[in-house]
PDB file of C-alpha atoms in Angstrom:
ATOM      1  CA  MET A   1     124.099 132.876  97.012  1.00 54.00           C
ATOM      2  CA  ASP A   2     123.912 130.853  93.824  1.00 58.00           C
ATOM      3  CA  SER A   3     122.099 131.820  90.604  1.00 60.00           C
ATOM      4  CA  LYS A   4     118.794 130.473  91.981  1.00 60.00           C
ATOM      5  CA  GLY A   5     118.926 132.630  95.093  1.00 59.00           C
ATOM      6  CA  ILE A   6     119.824 129.745  97.403  1.00 56.00           C
ATOM      7  CA  LYS A   7     122.340 130.634 100.035  1.00 57.00           C
ATOM      8  CA  LYS A   8     125.351 128.384  99.908  1.00 58.00           C
ATOM      9  CA  PRO A   9     126.384 126.711 103.164  1.00 56.00           C
ATOM     10  CA  ALA A  10     129.062 128.470 105.152  1.00 57.00           C
ATOM     11  CA  LYS A  11     132.566 127.149 104.878  1.00 61.00           C
ATOM     12  CA  CYS A  12     133.718 124.934 107.686  1.00 62.00           C
ATOM     13  CA  SER A  13     136.028 126.591 110.114  1.00 58.00           C
ATOM     14  CA  LYS A  14     137.976 125.325 113.069  1.00 56.00           C
ATOM     15  CA  SER A  15     135.897 127.469 115.406  1.00 55.00           C
ATOM     16  CA  THR A  16     132.664 125.548 114.707  1.00 57.00           C
ATOM     17  CA  SER A  17     131.374 123.037 117.212  1.00 68.00           C
ATOM     18  CA  LEU A  18     131.090 120.352 114.539  1.00 72.00           C
ATOM     19  CA  SER A  19     134.084 118.271 113.688  1.00 87.00           C
ATOM     20  CA  GLN A  20     135.694 118.976 110.337  1.00 87.00           C
ATOM     21  CA  ARG A  21     134.512 115.613 108.980  1.00 90.00           C
ATOM     22  CA  GLU A  22     130.896 116.246 110.095  1.00 91.00           C
ATOM     23  CA  CYS A  23     130.990 119.676 108.536  1.00 91.00           C
ATOM     24  CA  GLU A  24     132.334 118.331 105.238  1.00 91.00           C
ATOM     25  CA  ASN A  25     129.703 115.568 105.222  1.00 93.00           C
ATOM     26  CA  LEU A  26     126.963 118.154 105.758  1.00 93.00           C
ATOM     27  CA  GLN A  27     128.315 120.263 102.912  1.00 94.00           C
ATOM     28  CA  VAL A  28     128.321 117.272 100.568  1.00 96.00           C
ATOM     29  CA  MET A  29     124.785 116.403 101.640  1.00 96.00           C
ATOM     30  CA  ALA A  30     123.640 119.994 101.050  1.00 96.00           C
ATOM     31  CA  VAL A  31     125.073 119.953  97.529  1.00 96.00           C
ATOM     32  CA  ARG A  32     123.410 116.614  96.767  1.00 97.00           C
ATOM     33  CA  LEU A  33     120.066 117.814  98.102  1.00 97.00           C
ATOM     34  CA  ARG A  34     120.234 121.029  96.074  1.00 97.00           C
ATOM     35  CA  THR A  35     121.048 119.016  92.959  1.00 97.00           C
ATOM     36  CA  GLU A  36     118.223 116.561  93.596  1.00 97.00           C
ATOM     37  CA  TRP A  37     115.828 119.432  94.350  1.00 97.00           C
ATOM     38  CA  SER A  38     116.744 121.132  91.054  1.00 96.00           C
ATOM     39  CA  LYS A  39     116.198 117.906  89.111  1.00 97.00           C
ATOM     40  CA  LEU A  40     112.821 117.287  90.754  1.00 97.00           C
ATOM     41  CA  LYS A  41     111.735 120.853  90.141  1.00 96.00           C
ATOM     42  CA  ALA A  42     112.733 120.618  86.460  1.00 97.00           C
ATOM     43  CA  GLU A  43     110.863 117.323  86.120  1.00 97.00           C
ATOM     44  CA  MET A  44     107.755 118.854  87.680  1.00 97.00           C
ATOM     45  CA  GLU A  45     107.922 121.832  85.306  1.00 97.00           C
ATOM     46  CA  ASN A  46     108.271 119.417  82.384  1.00 97.00           C
ATOM     47  CA  LEU A  47     105.231 117.441  83.532  1.00 97.00           C
ATOM     48  CA  LEU A  48     103.219 120.634  83.917  1.00 96.00           C
ATOM     49  CA  LYS A  49     104.079 121.602  80.315  1.00 96.00           C
ATOM     50  CA  LYS A  50     102.991 118.164  79.105  1.00 97.00           C
ATOM     51  CA  CYS A  51      99.777 118.509  81.084  1.00 95.00           C
ATOM     52  CA  GLU A  52      99.062 121.847  79.399  1.00 95.00           C
ATOM     53  CA  ARG A  53      99.594 120.258  75.961  1.00 96.00           C
ATOM     54  CA  VAL A  54      97.150 117.464  76.833  1.00 95.00           C
ATOM     55  CA  LYS A  55      94.612 120.034  78.054  1.00 92.00           C
ATOM     56  CA  ASP A  56      94.938 121.943  74.785  1.00 95.00           C
ATOM     57  CA  GLU A  57      94.526 118.727  72.802  1.00 95.00           C
ATOM     58  CA  ASN A  58      91.430 117.771  74.826  1.00 91.00           C
ATOM     59  CA  LYS A  59      89.964 121.215  74.230  1.00 90.00           C
ATOM     60  CA  SER A  60      90.475 120.828  70.467  1.00 94.00           C
ATOM     61  CA  ILE A  61      88.837 117.400  70.523  1.00 92.00           C
ATOM     62  CA  MET A  62      85.864 118.750  72.483  1.00 89.00           C
ATOM     63  CA  GLU A  63      85.455 121.590  69.980  1.00 92.00           C
ATOM     64  CA  ALA A  64      85.546 119.131  67.090  1.00 93.00           C
ATOM     65  CA  LEU A  65      83.001 116.836  68.778  1.00 91.00           C
ATOM     66  CA  THR A  66      80.734 119.811  69.455  1.00 91.00           C
ATOM     67  CA  LYS A  67      80.862 120.808  65.771  1.00 92.00           C
ATOM     68  CA  ILE A  68      80.147 117.267  64.614  1.00 92.00           C
ATOM     69  CA  TYR A  69      77.534 116.099  67.138  1.00 90.00           C
ATOM     70  CA  GLY A  70      76.309 119.275  68.807  1.00 90.00           C
ATOM     71  CA  ARG A  71      76.582 120.427  72.404  1.00 88.00           C
ATOM     72  CA  ASP A  72      73.548 118.452  73.600  1.00 89.00           C
ATOM     73  CA  ALA A  73      74.912 115.155  72.277  1.00 86.00           C
ATOM     74  CA  ILE A  74      78.160 115.489  74.249  1.00 87.00           C
ATOM     75  CA  SER A  75      76.754 117.122  77.381  1.00 88.00           C
ATOM     76  CA  ASP A  76      78.037 114.248  79.559  1.00 88.00           C
ATOM     77  CA  LEU A  77      81.571 114.808  78.258  1.00 86.00           C
ATOM     78  CA  ILE A  78      81.271 118.539  78.854  1.00 85.00           C
ATOM     79  CA  ALA A  79      80.185 117.913  82.453  1.00 87.00           C
ATOM     80  CA  MET A  80      83.092 115.502  82.993  1.00 87.00           C
ATOM     81  CA  GLU A  81      85.486 118.062  81.536  1.00 82.00           C
ATOM     82  CA  SER A  82      84.204 120.768  83.888  1.00 81.00           C
ATOM     83  CA  ASP A  83      84.637 118.477  86.902  1.00 82.00           C
ATOM     84  CA  ALA A  84      88.167 117.555  85.797  1.00 77.00           C
ATOM     85  CA  GLU A  85      89.121 121.218  85.325  1.00 77.00           C
ATOM     86  CA  THR A  86      87.934 122.071  88.825  1.00 79.00           C
ATOM     87  CA  GLU A  87      89.965 119.210  90.313  1.00 76.00           C
ATOM     88  CA  SER A  88      92.987 120.146  88.216  1.00 71.00           C
ATOM     89  CA  ASP A  89      92.863 123.788  89.318  1.00 70.00           C
ATOM     90  CA  ASP A  90      92.674 122.692  92.961  1.00 68.00           C
ATOM     91  CA  GLU A  91      95.632 120.328  92.514  1.00 69.00           C
ATOM     92  CA  GLU A  92      97.727 122.970  90.733  1.00 65.00           C
ATOM     93  CA  THR A  93      97.106 125.447  93.547  1.00 67.00           C
ATOM     94  CA  THR A  94      98.064 122.829  96.135  1.00 68.00           C
ATOM     95  CA  LEU A  95     101.217 121.865  94.207  1.00 67.00           C
ATOM     96  CA  SER A  96     102.201 125.501  93.849  1.00 67.00           C
ATOM     97  CA  GLU A  97     101.723 126.110  97.574  1.00 71.00           C
ATOM     98  CA  GLN A  98     103.672 122.959  98.440  1.00 70.00           C
ATOM     99  CA  ASN A  99     106.474 123.971  96.095  1.00 67.00           C
ATOM    100  CA  GLN A 100     106.746 127.441  97.658  1.00 70.00           C
ATOM    101  CA  THR A 101     106.724 125.952 101.154  1.00 71.00           C
ATOM    102  CA  ALA A 102     109.402 123.429 100.222  1.00 68.00           C
ATOM    103  CA  ASP A 103     111.525 126.165  98.606  1.00 67.00           C
ATOM    104  CA  SER A 104     111.258 128.208 101.805  1.00 66.00           C
ATOM    105  CA  ARG A 105     112.194 125.229 103.974  1.00 65.00           C
ATOM    106  CA  MET A 106     115.178 124.444 101.786  1.00 59.00           C
ATOM    107  CA  LEU A 107     116.407 128.035 102.039  1.00 58.00           C
ATOM    108  CA  LEU A 108     116.088 127.925 105.807  1.00 59.00           C
ATOM    109  CA  GLU A 109     117.938 124.624 106.041  1.00 58.00           C
ATOM    110  CA  VAL A 110     120.771 125.832 103.833  1.00 53.00           C
ATOM    111  CA  ARG A 111     121.143 129.000 105.915  1.00 52.00           C
ATOM    112  CA  ARG A 112     121.648 127.010 109.126  1.00 50.00           C
TER     113      ARG A 112
END
């Protein structure tokens, strides 16, 4: 297994039913897919961090607007923010579930 807990593909042997060339091609493909998967996962984590920074910035802006204009004056913005948070929480849960499912599938594929 590698440092991320992903089982590396078995080495090709002469006793396998696949030809040596097919086996080598599959190994190369597995390496490429693991590399691509790692890059995509890192990009997603980066985007999630950026999203958190934007959320924090929006929260600060809402606090400043509340101090300046009062809660009643920005009630429409507060309602929009609540709706957006609910949607965001739902999306994050879905993304997390999809990520776990994809990780599991990738592990299964690599083990085969």
